[in-house]
Short mmCIF file of C-alpha atoms in Angstrom, two decimals:
data_model
loop_
_atom_site.label_atom_id
_atom_site.label_comp_id
_atom_site.label_asym_id
_atom_site.label_seq_id
_atom_site.Cartn_x
_atom_site.Cartn_y
_atom_site.Cartn_z
CA UNK A 1 0.00 0.00 0.00
CA UNK A 2 1.58 3.24 -1.19
CA UNK A 3 -0.59 5.43 1.02
CA UNK A 4 -2.01 7.31 -1.98
CA UNK A 5 -5.78 6.92 -2.26
CA UNK A 6 -7.71 7.39 -5.48
CA UNK A 7 -11.46 7.37 -5.91
CA UNK A 8 -13.44 6.05 -7.61
CA UNK A 9 -11.72 2.89 -8.76
CA UNK A 10 -13.91 2.59 -11.83
CA UNK A 11 -16.00 5.12 -13.71
CA UNK A 12 -18.20 4.55 -16.73
CA UNK A 13 -19.74 7.52 -18.45
CA UNK A 14 -20.96 8.71 -21.82
CA UNK A 15 -19.34 10.96 -24.39
CA UNK A 16 -19.82 14.64 -23.71
CA UNK A 17 -20.08 14.19 -19.96
CA UNK A 18 -17.88 15.57 -17.19
CA UNK A 19 -16.24 13.60 -14.38
CA UNK A 20 -14.09 14.34 -11.35
CA UNK A 21 -11.33 12.06 -10.13
CA UNK A 22 -10.07 12.44 -6.59
CA UNK A 23 -6.68 11.81 -5.01
CA UNK A 24 -5.50 11.90 -1.42
CA UNK A 25 -1.71 12.01 -1.15
CA UNK A 26 0.42 10.20 1.39
CA UNK A 27 0.52 11.85 4.79
CA UNK A 28 3.17 14.56 4.73
CA UNK A 29 3.48 14.74 0.94
CA UNK A 30 2.95 18.17 -0.54
CA UNK A 31 3.31 17.39 -4.26
CA UNK A 32 0.63 15.68 -6.32
CA UNK A 33 1.08 14.45 -9.87
CA UNK A 34 -1.46 13.17 -12.39
CA UNK A 35 -0.66 10.65 -15.12
CA UNK A 36 -2.74 9.09 -17.88
CA UNK A 37 -2.16 5.57 -19.21
CA UNK A 38 -4.00 4.52 -22.35
CA UNK A 39 -3.87 1.05 -23.88
CA UNK A 40 -1.74 2.16 -26.79
CA UNK A 41 0.45 4.58 -24.88
CA UNK A 42 2.64 4.50 -21.85
CA UNK A 43 2.32 6.61 -18.73
CA UNK A 44 1.90 10.23 -19.78
CA UNK A 45 2.48 13.05 -17.33
CA UNK A 46 -0.43 15.48 -17.13
CA UNK A 47 0.14 18.00 -14.36
CA UNK A 48 1.86 18.60 -11.01
CA UNK A 49 0.80 20.63 -7.98
CA UNK A 50 2.81 21.56 -4.92
CA UNK A 51 1.10 22.87 -1.80
CA UNK A 52 -1.83 24.15 -3.80
CA UNK A 53 0.09 25.72 -6.65
CA UNK A 54 0.52 24.41 -10.16
CA UNK A 55 4.16 23.50 -10.79
CA UNK A 56 4.36 21.75 -14.14
CA UNK A 57 2.18 20.85 -17.07
CA UNK A 58 2.57 18.01 -19.48
CA UNK A 59 0.35 16.89 -22.34
CA UNK A 60 -2.86 17.88 -20.60
CA UNK A 61 -5.80 18.72 -22.85
CA UNK A 62 -7.65 22.01 -22.44
CA UNK A 63 -10.77 19.99 -21.60
CA UNK A 64 -8.94 18.72 -18.51
CA UNK A 65 -8.19 20.72 -15.39
CA UNK A 66 -6.96 20.01 -11.91
CA UNK A 67 -6.53 21.66 -8.55
CA UNK A 68 -5.04 20.94 -5.17
CA UNK A 69 -6.97 21.99 -2.11
CA UNK A 70 -5.72 23.36 1.24
CA UNK A 71 -5.98 19.89 2.78
CA UNK A 72 -3.65 18.76 -0.06
CA UNK A 73 -6.08 16.43 -1.77
CA UNK A 74 -6.35 16.93 -5.50
CA UNK A 75 -9.05 16.60 -8.11
CA UNK A 76 -8.72 16.04 -11.84
CA UNK A 77 -11.70 17.28 -13.84
CA UNK A 78 -12.33 15.85 -17.29
CA UNK A 79 -15.03 17.48 -19.43
CA UNK A 80 -16.60 17.02 -22.85
CA UNK A 81 -15.40 13.46 -22.68
CA UNK A 82 -14.48 11.58 -25.84
CA UNK A 83 -14.02 7.88 -26.46
CA UNK A 84 -10.27 8.42 -26.60
CA UNK A 85 -10.24 9.64 -23.02
CA UNK A 86 -10.85 6.09 -21.84
CA UNK A 87 -7.74 5.26 -19.84
CA UNK A 88 -6.26 4.62 -16.43
CA UNK A 89 -5.62 7.83 -14.50
CA UNK A 90 -2.99 7.67 -11.80
CA UNK A 91 -2.20 10.07 -9.05
CA UNK A 92 1.20 10.14 -7.36
CA UNK A 93 2.59 12.12 -4.46
CA UNK A 94 5.99 13.06 -3.13
CA UNK A 95 7.41 15.09 -0.28
CA UNK A 96 9.32 17.64 -2.28
CA UNK A 97 8.51 20.31 -4.81
CA UNK A 98 11.14 19.10 -7.18
CA UNK A 99 12.21 15.49 -7.43
CA UNK A 100 15.75 14.25 -7.41
CA UNK A 101 16.06 12.40 -4.15
CA UNK A 102 12.30 12.25 -3.68
CA UNK A 103 10.43 9.22 -5.05
CA UNK A 104 6.92 9.47 -6.41
CA UNK A 105 4.43 7.10 -4.82
CA UNK A 106 1.48 6.10 -6.96
CA UNK A 107 -2.09 5.23 -6.19
CA UNK A 108 -3.88 2.34 -7.86
CA UNK A 109 -5.65 4.56 -10.32
CA UNK A 110 -9.11 5.26 -11.63
CA UNK A 111 -10.19 3.33 -14.70
CA UNK A 112 -12.31 5.60 -16.86
CA UNK A 113 -14.46 4.11 -19.60
CA UNK A 114 -16.22 6.50 -21.98
CA UNK A 115 -19.01 4.90 -24.02
CA UNK B 1 11.80 11.98 -23.89
CA UNK B 2 12.96 8.97 -21.92
CA UNK B 3 16.70 9.06 -21.32
CA UNK B 4 17.06 5.36 -20.68
CA UNK B 5 17.27 2.20 -22.80
CA UNK B 6 15.97 -1.12 -21.53
CA UNK B 7 15.39 -4.51 -23.16
CA UNK B 8 11.81 -5.00 -24.24
CA UNK B 9 11.36 -8.28 -22.41
CA UNK B 10 13.17 -10.83 -20.27
CA UNK B 11 12.42 -14.20 -18.73
CA UNK B 12 13.64 -15.48 -15.40
CA UNK B 13 13.16 -18.83 -13.65
CA UNK B 14 11.35 -18.75 -10.34
CA UNK B 15 13.78 -18.71 -7.42
CA UNK B 16 16.65 -17.39 -9.50
CA UNK B 17 18.01 -13.87 -9.48
CA UNK B 18 16.52 -11.50 -12.03
CA UNK B 19 19.02 -8.98 -13.38
CA UNK B 20 17.41 -6.13 -15.30
CA UNK B 21 19.80 -3.82 -17.16
CA UNK B 22 19.34 -0.17 -18.01
CA UNK B 23 21.51 2.13 -20.11
CA UNK B 24 21.57 5.83 -19.32
CA UNK B 25 24.68 7.04 -21.12
CA UNK B 26 23.66 10.73 -21.06
CA UNK B 27 23.01 10.88 -17.31
CA UNK B 28 24.08 14.09 -15.60
CA UNK B 29 25.98 14.32 -12.36
CA UNK B 30 22.97 15.30 -10.26
CA UNK B 31 20.51 12.82 -11.77
CA UNK B 32 19.25 9.86 -9.78
CA UNK B 33 18.41 6.45 -11.21
CA UNK B 34 14.94 5.24 -10.21
CA UNK B 35 13.29 1.86 -10.68
CA UNK B 36 9.57 1.24 -10.63
CA UNK B 37 7.44 -1.71 -11.61
CA UNK B 38 3.86 -2.04 -12.72
CA UNK B 39 2.00 -5.28 -12.13
CA UNK B 40 -0.86 -5.70 -14.58
CA UNK B 41 -2.85 -2.44 -14.43
CA UNK B 42 -1.97 -1.49 -10.88
CA UNK B 43 -0.24 1.78 -10.05
CA UNK B 44 3.52 1.90 -10.61
CA UNK B 45 5.30 0.67 -7.50
CA UNK B 46 8.47 2.39 -6.33
CA UNK B 47 11.32 -0.11 -5.90
CA UNK B 48 14.60 1.71 -5.32
CA UNK B 49 16.70 4.67 -6.39
CA UNK B 50 20.33 5.76 -6.19
CA UNK B 51 22.81 8.40 -7.24
CA UNK B 52 26.20 6.74 -7.52
CA UNK B 53 26.54 4.15 -4.77
CA UNK B 54 24.98 0.72 -4.87
CA UNK B 55 21.74 0.53 -2.93
CA UNK B 56 19.83 -2.31 -1.33
CA UNK B 57 16.44 -2.52 0.31
CA UNK B 58 13.97 -5.24 1.17
CA UNK B 59 12.80 -5.50 -2.42
CA UNK B 60 15.91 -5.29 -4.56
CA UNK B 61 19.48 -4.16 -5.11
CA UNK B 62 20.59 -1.44 -7.47
CA UNK B 63 24.06 -1.64 -8.96
CA UNK B 64 25.28 1.52 -10.71
CA UNK B 65 28.48 1.38 -12.76
CA UNK B 66 31.33 3.64 -11.78
CA UNK B 67 30.85 5.85 -14.83
CA UNK B 68 27.08 5.91 -14.04
CA UNK B 69 26.20 5.18 -17.66
CA UNK B 70 24.33 2.01 -16.82
CA UNK B 71 22.72 0.22 -13.93
CA UNK B 72 21.25 -3.16 -13.03
CA UNK B 73 18.27 -3.91 -10.85
CA UNK B 74 18.62 -7.23 -9.08
CA UNK B 75 15.69 -9.17 -7.66
CA UNK B 76 17.59 -11.79 -5.66
CA UNK B 77 15.01 -14.58 -5.62
CA UNK B 78 12.34 -13.92 -8.21
CA UNK B 79 8.83 -15.20 -7.57
CA UNK B 80 5.82 -15.43 -9.87
CA UNK B 81 4.50 -12.25 -8.23
CA UNK B 82 7.50 -10.34 -9.60
CA UNK B 83 6.14 -10.70 -13.13
CA UNK B 84 5.64 -7.08 -14.19
CA UNK B 85 6.86 -4.25 -16.39
CA UNK B 86 9.98 -2.67 -14.88
CA UNK B 87 10.80 0.96 -15.58
CA UNK B 88 14.19 2.63 -15.24
CA UNK B 89 14.06 6.43 -14.99
CA UNK B 90 16.76 9.06 -14.57
CA UNK B 91 15.69 12.14 -12.71
CA UNK B 92 17.33 15.33 -11.53
CA UNK B 93 16.07 18.20 -9.45
CA UNK B 94 13.31 19.09 -11.85
CA UNK B 95 9.57 19.39 -11.80
CA UNK B 96 7.27 16.50 -12.51
CA UNK B 97 7.17 16.74 -16.25
CA UNK B 98 10.68 15.34 -16.32
CA UNK B 99 9.71 12.13 -14.54
CA UNK B 100 9.32 10.25 -17.80
CA UNK B 101 8.30 6.61 -18.12
CA UNK B 102 9.56 4.77 -21.18
CA UNK B 103 8.22 1.41 -22.37
CA UNK B 104 10.19 -0.53 -19.70
CA UNK B 105 11.13 -4.21 -19.59
CA UNK B 106 8.44 -6.84 -19.35
CA UNK B 107 9.81 -9.44 -16.93
CA UNK B 108 8.18 -12.85 -16.96
CA UNK B 109 9.04 -15.12 -14.06
CA UNK B 110 8.52 -18.71 -15.17
CA UNK B 111 7.70 -21.65 -12.86
#
């Protein structure tokens, strides 16, 4: 158990809809990262937050947004969903703002299916 | 872009040591070598990381060559539950977008 909690585990929704994925980081971790893993692609970095502030952006679509709240949990919002958004979405957390000597610890993901 | 090169797949007999190589010839002096694994569709699991010295924990050992251009992850007594995709990542003091996962090595532990 990594200590990172993601909810829900599974989500099935229709095209055009909006969903919210939730992540609670490990106790004491201030950084939260979101990754997407599709069947035909590897783990793709989406976005990073540190203590409530956005730190880095990857290949995150404009239809997607995220935030980190004062209690350090984070939410990833996906809107106007398309079939191609079906994927596993992972959250990770770490102690530090920048990595280096600070491992990321991953949750077990939310499996999103868009029909 | 991933800065590491790993074999696509490897087999290992159950109970034997699994030695997973990784090349990172362009590694910088302040970059760490990290290893993760992903079992089926679970979240990537942190295994070990190091800078220049060899490291050991309860899961594995990490051997880094003196020139730091390659490393080997050693699972001393592989079990069927170690079947997974293993990722080698090099990482400096950067923000998250530089924590890049390549395709990894698919390790199959055979009975």
